[in-house]
Amino acid sequence: MAIYYLSTTGNDGNPGVSPSQPIKTFNRLSQLMQAGDIAYIAPGTYPVSVHGKFSPINTTPITDAGQMQIIGDTTGQIFGVSAGDVVIDCTGNYNIVNISNVWTGRLVLKGLKFTNLSITAQSQQGGILFVPSSNPNAVQIYFDSCVFPSLQNSASANIDGLLGYFYFSNSNSQFVIKGCTIGLGTTTAYNTPLFTLSSGITNNVDTGTSATNHHVKIINTTIYQEEGATLPGYYHRIFNIGYNYYGASYVSSIGQLRILLKGVTIRPKSTDIYFKGSFTEFAYGAIAFDIEDSNINIYNINSWVRNNTSLAMVINVRRSVLKANSYGFLAFTSLNIQFSKIVVGSGSFSCNNTAISVTVEKSFFVNQSGASPDINTAGSYGTFVALDTVFSGFRHFDCGNPSKNATFKRCLFVNCGGVQGTGAADYLFYSTHFTTIITDCIALKLPSGYTLMYVAGTSTDNTLLHNIITNNNNITGTSGYIISQLNVQTISSNLQERTNLPLPDVVVPEMDNPITGTKSALIPVACIGRGRFRVLLEGGRSNSINLTIQKSWTGGKVEFWIENTKLNATVNDNTAAQNITLTYTPPKTGIYELEIFGYDGVSQTTFTNSYQPNYIKVDAVSVV
């Protein structure tokens, strides 16, 4: 293993193996570096027009020991100089990390800042990174702790991959971005993808573990739109996959990719409601997304189909917050959401195309304040299953069309059934030609004159309402419909009691701050609500459970329970954060469920589309 040094004052005639005799250009570094080598770059600014690009020549094995590493010495300690950024000035240049059609190996770039990337060439592929379709080998590129400010498309034309274009010809190829910040800015009116990913891989994308089988990993990274950017329309796309955006035809085979977003924040300018763009569009092939511990605020979250060619997409969302104006999941999408918060704007949450499968568990769906969107599964030939989930502020649930099954179990529907725009809906559920099961659910704040369910079907339907508590039990339908009702209770006073209520257990990430490191959690309290935390307690002694809570309302109550035992605790009637200590002596050592129950005293019969549920914010649950 060799160590090389590069600085603004270097000379390519130097051996480059000591800080006192550094080389000057990345072109020379490309020639020197072998498997396992490390290059340190001194603080300073490196115009690509002077210092060249990095295009590795010598191949490396796909191992930690064999990788090449280019590391910015931002502390200045290695070179004995003052600390500072290591800036790669891209002015007038593209493909700064340029992979040839024969290279194979792993390249790590760490602690670098890429500035002044402004693409002016129409049909350009790859701003910073370019991996060509002609390379059949395993290529792994890692960007670690790098900064990409104000990436721009100034071409007045469409391009492929503002930050990177990567063609995956080999299943061992990987593109990893870790601990980076990516700022986007533009003054043009052309939609621009941040990443263009094309693939010829034909393996099954949904096998292996998430740690080893992702082709693309974006981890602990923030993607944002620059405050000074002029952003016409809905400009940026995060991903184009397998489709040549600027052309009229597909340019890759129907490849397969698995993509991980973990600890990722996508946020707009402070003056915008949403990041102006789409999460993924112009996709072609079989793709799996795993979205974990992330906070994504973007105008559209959707899949896409073109020229009757369908996208087979698997989307797994865990412990994340998604906020968008509209969601569209089309054509062979499998969507799985757990422990997450989904905010929907004036559009809809739509999964109304062929063979859609949606599973939602222990999550919170809420409208953007002032909007009353739909959840629309009409036209889908798959299934929609919601378990232990809170829905608030939706106009209605349209579950119509043949060969469709919908199940809602232990769900809370609050402040739903309202008007969206100038249109109107007079029902919470619309059911036709399929099996609908709604069981162990609560429906509160249904507006006067609206019905719980409208059934437009025939005697072949099977619609079941079982163990329902609601403030409005009107059910209507066309002639010939059949509906089974078992223990449907209509209530007229506010629910305040925890006992025997079919409440969902919902704990979702805290919305207001980026989700990094130790995370806060929210328990939505939409009239009523509860969440559970797993705690390890030692049997035969008094355990102290410490936590910090903050309730968003005054009045009402907050209670703590373990195994149907109410714990003594004083919760102050204010909205300030407060420390709580609970004591409990279990009979034996084990994992116990700490239940936090909340009641906010909000009237359950007054509908407004600006109503937003209250919450209990929970921090730092620990046991001593």
Coordinates of C-alpha atoms in Angstrom, one line a residue:
M1 CA 0.0 0.0 0.0
A2 CA 1.3 3.4 -1.0
I3 CA 0.3 6.9 0.4
Y4 CA 0.3 9.8 -2.0
Y5 CA 0.0 13.5 -1.4
L6 CA -1.5 16.2 -3.7
S7 CA -1.6 20.0 -3.2
T8 CA -2.2 23.2 -5.1
T9 CA 1.6 23.9 -5.0
G10 CA 2.6 20.4 -6.1
N11 CA 4.5 19.3 -9.1
D12 CA 3.8 16.1 -11.2
G13 CA 7.5 15.6 -11.4
N14 CA 7.6 14.9 -7.7
P15 CA 7.3 11.3 -6.4
G16 CA 4.2 12.4 -4.4
V17 CA 4.9 10.1 -1.5
S18 CA 5.5 12.7 1.2
P19 CA 3.6 16.0 2.1
S20 CA 6.8 17.9 1.3
Q21 CA 6.9 16.6 -2.3
P22 CA 3.3 16.4 -3.5
I23 CA 2.0 16.0 -7.0
K24 CA -0.3 18.6 -8.6
T25 CA -3.0 16.9 -10.8
F26 CA -5.6 14.3 -10.5
N27 CA -4.6 13.0 -13.9
R28 CA -1.2 12.0 -12.5
L29 CA -2.8 10.6 -9.4
S30 CA -5.0 8.4 -11.6
Q31 CA -1.8 6.9 -13.1
L32 CA -0.1 6.3 -9.8
M33 CA -2.8 4.8 -7.6
Q34 CA -3.0 1.0 -7.2
A35 CA -5.3 -1.2 -5.1
G36 CA -5.2 -0.3 -1.4
D37 CA -3.5 3.1 -2.0
I38 CA -4.6 6.3 -0.2
A39 CA -4.2 9.9 -1.5
Y40 CA -4.4 12.9 0.8
I41 CA -5.4 16.3 -0.7
A42 CA -4.2 19.5 1.0
P43 CA -6.7 22.3 1.8
G44 CA -7.2 24.7 -1.1
T45 CA -9.1 25.1 -4.4
Y46 CA -8.4 22.8 -7.3
P47 CA -9.9 24.0 -10.6
V48 CA -10.6 21.0 -12.8
S49 CA -9.3 23.0 -15.8
V50 CA -5.9 23.1 -14.1
H51 CA -5.7 19.9 -11.9
G52 CA -7.7 17.6 -14.2
K53 CA -10.2 14.8 -13.5
F54 CA -9.8 11.5 -11.7
S55 CA -10.2 8.5 -14.0
P56 CA -8.8 5.4 -12.3
I57 CA -6.5 3.3 -14.5
N58 CA -5.4 0.4 -12.3
T59 CA -8.0 -2.1 -11.3
T60 CA -8.7 -3.0 -7.7
P61 CA -10.4 -5.9 -5.9
I62 CA -13.9 -5.3 -4.5
T63 CA -12.7 -5.4 -0.9
D64 CA -12.0 -2.9 1.9
A65 CA -8.3 -3.7 1.8
G66 CA -8.1 -3.3 -2.0
Q67 CA -10.0 0.0 -2.4
M68 CA -8.5 3.3 -3.5
Q69 CA -9.2 6.2 -1.2
I70 CA -8.9 9.9 -2.0
I71 CA -9.3 11.9 1.2
G72 CA -9.5 15.7 1.8
D73 CA -7.2 16.8 4.6
T74 CA -9.7 19.4 5.9
T75 CA -7.9 19.7 9.2
G76 CA -4.5 20.6 7.5
Q77 CA -2.7 18.3 10.1
I78 CA -1.3 15.9 7.5
F79 CA 0.2 18.8 5.5
G80 CA 1.0 21.0 8.5
V81 CA -1.1 23.9 7.2
S82 CA -4.2 25.7 8.4
A83 CA -7.5 23.9 8.2
G84 CA -9.8 24.5 5.3
D85 CA -12.0 23.0 2.6
V86 CA -10.7 20.8 -0.2
V87 CA -12.6 22.4 -3.1
I88 CA -12.9 20.8 -6.5
D89 CA -13.9 23.7 -8.8
C90 CA -15.8 22.2 -11.7
T91 CA -16.3 25.3 -13.7
G92 CA -16.9 24.4 -17.4
N93 CA -16.3 20.7 -16.8
Y94 CA -18.4 17.5 -16.3
N95 CA -17.7 13.9 -15.4
I96 CA -15.2 14.9 -12.7
V97 CA -14.9 11.3 -11.6
N98 CA -14.9 9.6 -15.0
I99 CA -14.9 5.8 -15.1
S100 CA -13.7 4.1 -18.3
N101 CA -15.3 1.2 -20.1
V102 CA -12.8 -1.3 -18.7
W103 CA -12.0 -0.3 -15.1
T104 CA -13.2 -2.4 -12.2
G105 CA -12.8 -1.8 -8.5
R106 CA -13.8 0.3 -5.5
L107 CA -13.0 4.0 -5.3
V108 CA -13.7 6.1 -2.1
L109 CA -13.8 9.9 -2.2
K110 CA -14.0 11.5 1.2
G111 CA -14.1 15.1 2.6
L112 CA -14.2 16.9 -0.8
K113 CA -16.3 19.9 -1.8
F114 CA -17.4 20.0 -5.5
T115 CA -18.4 23.6 -6.5
N116 CA -19.5 25.5 -9.6
L117 CA -21.1 22.5 -11.4
S118 CA -23.3 24.0 -14.0
I119 CA -24.2 21.9 -17.0
T120 CA -24.6 23.7 -20.3
A121 CA -24.5 20.8 -22.7
Q122 CA -27.7 19.3 -23.9
S123 CA -28.0 15.5 -23.3
Q124 CA -25.1 15.5 -20.9
Q125 CA -24.8 12.3 -18.9
G126 CA -23.4 12.7 -15.4
G127 CA -22.3 16.0 -13.8
I128 CA -19.9 14.8 -11.1
L129 CA -19.8 11.0 -11.7
F130 CA -20.1 9.0 -15.0
V131 CA -20.1 5.2 -15.2
P132 CA -20.8 4.2 -18.8
S133 CA -23.1 1.5 -20.1
S134 CA -20.1 0.0 -22.0
N135 CA -18.4 -1.1 -18.8
P136 CA -19.5 -4.7 -18.0
N137 CA -17.4 -4.9 -14.8
A138 CA -18.1 -4.5 -11.1
V139 CA -17.7 -0.8 -10.2
Q140 CA -18.1 0.6 -6.7
I141 CA -18.0 4.4 -6.1
Y142 CA -18.3 5.8 -2.6
F143 CA -18.8 9.5 -1.7
D144 CA -18.2 10.0 2.0
S145 CA -18.7 13.3 3.9
C146 CA -18.6 15.3 0.6
V147 CA -20.4 18.5 -0.2
F148 CA -22.1 19.3 -3.5
P149 CA -23.4 22.9 -3.3
S150 CA -25.7 24.6 -5.9
L151 CA -25.6 21.9 -8.6
Q152 CA -27.2 23.4 -11.7
N153 CA -28.5 22.7 -15.1
S154 CA -27.9 25.8 -17.2
A155 CA -28.3 24.0 -20.6
S156 CA -32.0 25.0 -21.2
A157 CA -32.3 21.3 -22.1
N158 CA -32.8 18.1 -20.3
I159 CA -29.9 16.1 -19.0
D160 CA -29.3 12.7 -17.4
G161 CA -27.9 12.8 -13.8
L162 CA -27.0 16.2 -12.4
L163 CA -24.8 14.6 -9.8
G164 CA -24.3 11.2 -11.3
Y165 CA -25.0 8.8 -14.2
F166 CA -24.4 5.2 -13.3
Y167 CA -25.1 2.2 -15.5
F168 CA -25.2 -1.0 -13.5
S169 CA -24.0 -3.8 -15.7
N170 CA -22.8 -6.0 -12.9
S171 CA -24.7 -7.1 -9.8
N172 CA -21.6 -6.4 -7.6
S173 CA -21.6 -2.7 -8.6
Q174 CA -22.5 -0.2 -5.9
F175 CA -23.1 3.6 -5.7
V176 CA -22.8 4.8 -2.1
I177 CA -23.4 8.4 -0.8
K178 CA -22.8 8.7 3.0
G179 CA -22.8 11.7 5.2
C180 CA -23.1 14.2 2.3
T181 CA -25.0 17.4 1.7
I182 CA -26.4 18.1 -1.8
G183 CA -27.7 21.5 -2.7
L184 CA -29.7 22.1 -5.9
G185 CA -30.2 25.3 -7.7
T186 CA -31.3 26.4 -11.2
T187 CA -32.5 29.3 -13.3
T188 CA -33.9 27.2 -16.2
A189 CA -37.3 25.6 -16.8
Y190 CA -36.2 22.1 -17.5
N191 CA -36.8 19.1 -15.2
T192 CA -33.5 17.7 -14.1
P193 CA -32.8 14.3 -12.3
L194 CA -30.2 14.3 -9.6
F195 CA -29.4 10.6 -10.2
T196 CA -29.9 8.7 -13.4
L197 CA -29.5 5.0 -12.8
S198 CA -29.7 2.5 -15.7
S199 CA -29.4 -1.2 -15.3
G200 CA -28.8 -4.4 -17.2
I201 CA -28.8 -6.5 -14.0
T202 CA -31.3 -9.4 -14.2
N203 CA -30.9 -10.9 -10.7
N204 CA -33.8 -10.9 -8.3
V205 CA -33.6 -7.5 -6.6
D206 CA -35.6 -8.6 -3.5
T207 CA -33.1 -11.2 -2.2
G208 CA -30.3 -10.9 0.3
T209 CA -30.1 -8.6 3.3
S210 CA -30.5 -4.8 3.1
A211 CA -26.9 -4.4 4.2
T212 CA -25.4 -6.4 1.4
N213 CA -27.8 -6.4 -1.5
H214 CA -28.4 -2.7 -2.3
H215 CA -26.9 -1.4 -5.5
V216 CA -27.5 2.2 -4.4
K217 CA -27.1 3.4 -0.8
I218 CA -27.8 7.0 0.3
I219 CA -27.1 7.2 4.0
N220 CA -27.3 10.1 6.5
T221 CA -27.4 12.6 3.6
T222 CA -29.4 15.9 3.1
I223 CA -30.7 16.9 -0.3
Y224 CA -32.0 20.4 -0.4
Q225 CA -32.9 23.3 -2.8
E226 CA -30.7 26.3 -2.4
E227 CA -32.4 29.4 -0.8
G228 CA -31.3 31.7 -3.7
A229 CA -32.5 29.3 -6.4
T230 CA -35.2 30.3 -8.9
L231 CA -37.3 27.2 -9.3
P232 CA -39.9 27.2 -12.0
G233 CA -42.7 24.6 -11.8
Y234 CA -41.7 21.3 -10.1
Y235 CA -38.2 21.1 -11.2
H236 CA -35.9 18.4 -9.8
R237 CA -36.4 14.7 -9.8
I238 CA -34.3 12.7 -7.4
F239 CA -34.2 9.5 -9.5
N240 CA -34.6 8.6 -13.2
I241 CA -34.2 4.9 -13.5
G242 CA -33.4 3.0 -16.7
Y243 CA -35.0 5.6 -18.9
N244 CA -33.3 8.2 -21.1
Y245 CA -35.1 11.3 -20.1
Y246 CA -33.9 13.6 -22.9
G247 CA -34.7 11.1 -25.7
A248 CA -37.9 9.4 -26.9
S249 CA -36.9 5.8 -26.3
Y250 CA -35.6 3.5 -23.6
V251 CA -31.9 3.1 -23.5
S252 CA -31.4 0.2 -21.1
S253 CA -32.7 -3.4 -20.9
I254 CA -35.3 -4.0 -18.2
G255 CA -32.7 -4.1 -15.5
Q256 CA -33.2 -4.5 -11.7
L257 CA -32.0 -2.4 -8.9
R258 CA -32.3 -2.2 -5.1
I259 CA -32.0 1.2 -3.5
L260 CA -31.6 2.1 0.2
L261 CA -32.3 5.6 1.7
K262 CA -31.4 5.6 5.4
G263 CA -31.3 8.7 7.4
V264 CA -32.0 10.8 4.3
T265 CA -33.6 14.3 4.5
I266 CA -35.0 15.9 1.4
R267 CA -36.2 19.4 2.1
P268 CA -37.3 22.5 0.1
K269 CA -36.3 26.2 0.4
S270 CA -37.6 27.8 3.6
T271 CA -40.2 29.7 1.5
D272 CA -41.7 26.6 -0.2
I273 CA -44.1 24.0 1.2
Y274 CA -42.5 21.2 -0.8
F275 CA -39.2 20.4 -2.5
K276 CA -40.1 21.2 -6.1
G277 CA -39.8 17.9 -7.9
S278 CA -40.6 14.2 -7.9
F279 CA -39.1 11.4 -6.0
T280 CA -38.8 9.0 -8.9
E281 CA -40.2 9.1 -12.4
F282 CA -39.4 7.9 -15.9
A283 CA -38.6 4.5 -14.4
Y284 CA -38.2 1.3 -16.4
G285 CA -37.5 -2.1 -14.9
A286 CA -37.8 -3.9 -11.5
I287 CA -36.9 -1.7 -8.6
A288 CA -36.9 -2.0 -4.9
F289 CA -36.7 1.0 -2.6
D290 CA -36.0 0.7 1.2
I291 CA -36.7 4.0 2.9
E292 CA -35.7 4.0 6.6
D293 CA -35.3 6.6 9.3
S294 CA -35.8 9.4 6.6
N295 CA -37.6 12.7 6.3
I296 CA -38.7 13.3 2.7
N297 CA -40.6 16.4 1.8
I298 CA -41.2 16.6 -2.0
Y299 CA -44.0 17.6 -4.3
N300 CA -44.7 14.2 -5.9
I301 CA -43.9 10.6 -4.7
N302 CA -44.8 8.3 -7.4
S303 CA -44.0 5.4 -9.7
W304 CA -44.4 5.7 -13.5
V305 CA -45.5 3.7 -16.6
R306 CA -45.0 4.6 -20.2
N307 CA -45.8 3.1 -23.6
N308 CA -47.6 0.3 -21.8
T309 CA -44.4 -0.8 -20.2
S310 CA -45.0 -1.3 -16.5
L311 CA -42.7 -0.6 -13.6
A312 CA -42.4 -3.5 -11.1
M313 CA -41.6 -1.6 -7.9
V314 CA -41.3 -2.6 -4.3
I315 CA -41.3 0.3 -1.8
N316 CA -40.7 -0.4 1.9
V317 CA -41.1 2.6 4.2
R318 CA -40.0 2.2 7.9
R319 CA -39.7 4.8 10.7
S320 CA -39.9 7.7 8.2
V321 CA -41.8 10.8 7.4
L322 CA -43.1 11.3 3.9
K323 CA -44.7 14.6 3.0
A324 CA -46.0 15.2 -0.6
N325 CA -48.8 17.0 -2.4
S326 CA -49.7 13.7 -4.1
Y327 CA -48.8 10.1 -4.2
G328 CA -49.3 7.9 -7.3
F329 CA -48.4 4.2 -7.2
L330 CA -49.1 2.5 -10.5
A331 CA -48.7 -0.8 -12.2
F332 CA -47.4 -3.7 -10.2
T333 CA -46.3 -1.7 -7.1
S334 CA -46.0 -3.4 -3.7
L335 CA -46.1 -0.7 -1.0
N336 CA -45.3 -1.5 2.6
I337 CA -45.4 1.2 5.3
Q338 CA -44.5 0.7 9.0
F339 CA -44.1 3.1 11.9
S340 CA -44.2 6.1 9.6
K341 CA -46.0 9.4 9.2
I342 CA -47.5 10.1 5.7
V343 CA -48.7 13.7 5.0
V344 CA -50.9 14.2 1.9
G345 CA -51.6 17.6 0.3
S346 CA -54.4 18.7 -2.0
G347 CA -53.7 15.8 -4.4
S348 CA -54.5 12.2 -3.3
F349 CA -52.9 9.0 -2.1
S350 CA -53.6 7.0 -5.2
C351 CA -52.9 3.3 -5.8
N352 CA -55.5 2.6 -8.5
N353 CA -53.8 0.6 -11.2
T354 CA -53.1 -3.1 -12.0
A355 CA -51.9 -5.5 -9.3
I356 CA -51.2 -3.0 -6.5
S357 CA -50.6 -4.4 -3.0
V358 CA -50.6 -1.9 -0.1
T359 CA -49.9 -2.8 3.5
V360 CA -49.9 -0.1 6.2
E361 CA -49.1 -0.9 9.9
K362 CA -48.8 1.3 13.0
S363 CA -48.6 4.5 11.0
F364 CA -50.2 7.9 10.8
F365 CA -51.8 9.4 7.7
V366 CA -52.7 13.1 7.9
N367 CA -53.8 15.8 5.5
Q368 CA -51.7 18.9 4.9
S369 CA -53.6 21.6 6.8
G370 CA -56.3 23.2 4.7
A371 CA -56.5 20.2 2.3
S372 CA -58.9 17.2 2.3
P373 CA -57.3 14.6 0.0
D374 CA -58.6 11.2 -1.0
I375 CA -57.2 7.8 -0.5
N376 CA -58.0 6.1 -3.8
T377 CA -57.7 2.4 -4.5
A378 CA -60.4 2.3 -7.2
G379 CA -59.3 0.4 -10.3
S380 CA -56.7 -1.7 -8.5
Y381 CA -56.8 -5.4 -8.7
G382 CA -54.7 -5.9 -5.6
T383 CA -55.2 -5.5 -1.9
F384 CA -55.2 -2.6 0.6
V385 CA -54.6 -3.6 4.3
A386 CA -54.3 -1.1 7.1
L387 CA -53.6 -2.2 10.7
D388 CA -53.2 -0.1 13.8
T389 CA -53.2 3.1 11.8
V390 CA -54.6 6.6 12.3
F391 CA -56.2 8.5 9.4
S392 CA -57.0 12.2 9.8
G393 CA -58.4 14.8 7.4
F394 CA -59.2 12.7 4.3
R395 CA -62.2 13.4 2.2
H396 CA -63.0 9.7 1.6
F397 CA -61.7 6.2 0.9
D398 CA -62.6 5.2 -2.6
C399 CA -62.3 1.4 -2.6
G400 CA -64.3 0.6 -5.7
N401 CA -63.9 -1.7 -8.7
P402 CA -63.9 -5.5 -9.3
S403 CA -61.5 -8.0 -7.8
K404 CA -60.4 -5.7 -5.0
N405 CA -60.1 -6.4 -1.3
A406 CA -59.7 -3.9 1.5
T407 CA -59.2 -4.5 5.2
F408 CA -59.0 -1.9 8.0
K409 CA -58.4 -3.3 11.5
R410 CA -57.8 -1.4 14.7
C411 CA -57.8 1.9 12.8
L412 CA -58.9 5.4 14.0
F413 CA -60.6 7.7 11.4
V414 CA -60.9 11.2 12.6
N415 CA -62.1 14.4 10.9
C416 CA -62.6 12.6 7.6
G417 CA -65.4 12.9 5.1
G418 CA -64.8 16.6 4.4
V419 CA -64.8 18.6 1.2
Q420 CA -61.8 18.9 -1.1
G421 CA -61.8 22.1 -3.2
T422 CA -65.2 22.6 -4.8
G423 CA -66.1 19.0 -5.0
A424 CA -68.0 17.1 -2.4
A425 CA -68.2 13.6 -1.0
D426 CA -71.0 12.5 1.3
Y427 CA -69.4 9.3 2.6
L428 CA -66.3 8.1 4.4
F429 CA -66.1 4.7 2.6
Y430 CA -67.2 3.9 -0.9
S431 CA -67.5 0.2 -1.6
T432 CA -68.3 -1.6 -4.8
H433 CA -67.8 -5.1 -6.3
F434 CA -65.3 -6.4 -3.8
T435 CA -64.8 -7.5 -0.2
T436 CA -64.5 -4.8 2.4
I437 CA -63.8 -5.6 6.1
I438 CA -63.7 -2.8 8.7
T439 CA -63.3 -4.2 12.1
D440 CA -62.3 -2.9 15.6
C441 CA -62.2 0.7 14.3
I442 CA -63.3 4.1 15.6
A443 CA -64.6 6.9 13.3
L444 CA -64.9 10.3 14.9
K445 CA -65.6 13.8 13.8
L446 CA -67.6 12.7 10.7
P447 CA -69.5 15.8 9.6
S448 CA -73.3 16.0 9.9
G449 CA -75.1 14.7 6.9
Y450 CA -72.2 12.4 5.8
T451 CA -72.5 8.6 5.9
L452 CA -70.1 6.1 7.3
M453 CA -70.3 4.0 4.1
Y454 CA -71.9 4.0 0.7
V455 CA -72.2 0.6 -0.9
A456 CA -72.7 0.5 -4.7
G457 CA -72.7 -3.2 -5.4
T458 CA -74.7 -6.4 -5.7
S459 CA -75.4 -9.5 -3.6
T460 CA -72.1 -10.9 -4.7
D461 CA -70.3 -8.3 -2.4
N462 CA -69.2 -9.1 1.1
T463 CA -69.0 -5.9 3.2
L464 CA -68.5 -6.3 6.9
L465 CA -68.6 -3.7 9.7
H466 CA -67.6 -5.3 13.0
N467 CA -66.9 -3.6 16.4
I468 CA -67.2 0.0 15.2
I469 CA -67.5 3.0 17.4
T470 CA -68.7 6.1 15.5
N471 CA -70.4 9.4 15.9
N472 CA -72.3 9.0 12.6
N473 CA -73.6 5.5 11.6
N474 CA -75.5 6.4 8.5
I475 CA -75.1 3.7 5.8
T476 CA -76.6 4.0 2.3
G477 CA -76.3 2.3 -1.0
T478 CA -77.8 1.2 -4.3
S479 CA -80.5 -1.5 -4.4
G480 CA -79.3 -5.1 -3.9
Y481 CA -76.3 -4.4 -1.8
I482 CA -75.5 -6.6 1.2
I483 CA -73.7 -5.3 4.3
S484 CA -73.1 -7.1 7.6
Q485 CA -73.1 -5.1 10.8
L486 CA -71.9 -6.6 14.1
N487 CA -71.7 -4.4 17.2
V488 CA -71.7 -1.0 15.5
Q489 CA -72.1 1.7 18.3
T490 CA -73.0 5.3 17.7
I491 CA -71.8 7.7 20.4
S492 CA -72.7 11.3 21.0
S493 CA -70.3 12.3 23.7
N494 CA -66.6 12.6 23.8
L495 CA -64.6 9.4 24.4
Q496 CA -62.3 9.8 27.3
E497 CA -61.7 6.3 28.6
R498 CA -58.9 3.9 27.6
T499 CA -60.6 0.7 28.7
N500 CA -61.9 -1.6 26.0
L501 CA -61.4 0.9 23.2
P502 CA -60.2 -0.6 19.9
L503 CA -57.5 2.1 19.6
P504 CA -54.5 1.6 17.3
D505 CA -51.0 1.7 18.8
V506 CA -49.2 4.3 16.8
V507 CA -45.7 5.7 17.4
V508 CA -44.1 7.6 14.5
P509 CA -41.0 9.8 14.0
E510 CA -41.1 13.4 15.1
M511 CA -41.9 15.6 12.1
D512 CA -40.4 19.0 12.8
N513 CA -36.7 18.2 12.8
P514 CA -34.5 16.0 10.5
I515 CA -34.4 12.4 11.6
T516 CA -30.8 11.9 12.7
G517 CA -29.1 10.2 15.6
T518 CA -31.3 9.8 18.7
K519 CA -34.9 10.2 17.4
S520 CA -37.9 11.7 19.1
A521 CA -41.3 10.0 18.5
L522 CA -44.8 11.2 18.2
I523 CA -48.0 9.6 19.4
P524 CA -50.9 11.2 17.4
V525 CA -53.8 12.1 19.7
A526 CA -56.7 12.7 17.3
C527 CA -59.4 13.1 20.0
I528 CA -57.8 10.0 21.6
G529 CA -54.7 8.1 21.0
R530 CA -52.1 5.8 22.4
G531 CA -48.6 4.4 21.7
R532 CA -46.5 1.6 23.2
F533 CA -42.8 1.5 23.9
R534 CA -41.0 -1.7 24.7
V535 CA -39.0 -1.6 28.0
L536 CA -36.8 -4.3 29.6
L537 CA -37.7 -4.5 33.3
E538 CA -36.1 -6.5 36.1
G539 CA -38.5 -8.7 38.1
G540 CA -39.0 -8.6 41.8
R541 CA -37.9 -5.0 42.3
S542 CA -39.1 -1.5 41.6
N543 CA -38.0 -0.2 38.2
S544 CA -37.8 3.5 37.4
I545 CA -38.8 4.3 33.9
N546 CA -37.6 7.8 32.9
L547 CA -38.8 9.7 29.9
T548 CA -39.4 13.2 28.6
I549 CA -42.8 14.1 27.1
Q550 CA -44.4 17.2 25.6
K551 CA -48.1 17.3 24.8
S552 CA -49.3 19.8 22.2
W553 CA -52.5 20.8 24.0
T554 CA -53.8 22.0 27.4
G555 CA -56.6 20.2 29.1
G556 CA -57.4 16.5 28.6
K557 CA -55.1 14.0 30.1
V558 CA -52.1 11.7 29.6
E559 CA -52.0 8.3 31.3
F560 CA -49.3 5.6 31.6
W561 CA -50.1 1.8 31.8
I562 CA -48.3 -1.5 32.0
E563 CA -50.2 -4.7 31.7
N564 CA -53.6 -3.0 32.6
T565 CA -52.0 -1.4 35.7
K566 CA -52.2 2.4 35.7
L567 CA -48.9 4.0 36.9
N568 CA -48.9 7.0 39.1
A569 CA -47.4 10.1 37.4
T570 CA -48.0 13.8 37.4
V571 CA -48.4 15.4 34.0
N572 CA -48.5 19.2 34.1
D573 CA -51.3 20.8 32.1
N574 CA -49.1 22.8 29.7
T575 CA -47.3 22.4 26.4
A576 CA -43.7 22.5 27.9
A577 CA -41.4 19.5 27.9
Q578 CA -41.5 17.7 31.2
N579 CA -39.5 14.9 32.7
I580 CA -41.6 11.9 34.0
T581 CA -40.5 9.1 36.3
L582 CA -42.6 6.0 36.5
T583 CA -42.2 3.1 38.9
Y584 CA -43.3 -0.5 38.3
T585 CA -42.5 -3.8 40.0
P586 CA -43.0 -6.7 37.6
P587 CA -43.3 -10.3 38.8
K588 CA -40.5 -11.5 36.5
T589 CA -37.7 -10.1 34.3
G590 CA -38.7 -9.5 30.7
I591 CA -39.9 -7.1 27.9
Y592 CA -43.0 -5.1 28.9
E593 CA -45.2 -2.7 26.9
L594 CA -45.3 0.8 28.3
E595 CA -48.6 2.3 27.0
I596 CA -49.0 6.1 26.8
F597 CA -52.7 7.0 26.5
G598 CA -53.8 10.6 25.6
Y599 CA -57.2 12.4 25.4
D600 CA -57.2 16.0 24.2
G601 CA -60.8 16.9 24.8
V602 CA -61.4 18.1 21.2
S603 CA -65.0 17.8 20.0
Q604 CA -65.4 14.7 17.9
T605 CA -68.4 16.0 15.9
T606 CA -67.0 19.3 14.6
F607 CA -65.3 18.9 11.2
T608 CA -62.8 21.4 9.7
N609 CA -60.1 20.7 7.1
S610 CA -57.6 22.9 9.0
Y611 CA -57.8 20.6 12.0
Q612 CA -54.5 18.9 12.7
P613 CA -54.4 16.2 15.4
N614 CA -52.6 16.9 18.7
Y615 CA -49.7 14.7 19.7
I616 CA -47.5 13.6 22.6
K617 CA -43.8 13.9 21.8
V618 CA -41.7 11.3 23.6
D619 CA -37.9 11.5 24.1
A620 CA -35.3 9.4 25.9
V621 CA -37.2 6.4 27.3
S622 CA -34.8 4.7 29.8
V623 CA -35.0 2.3 32.7
V624 CA -32.8 2.3 35.9

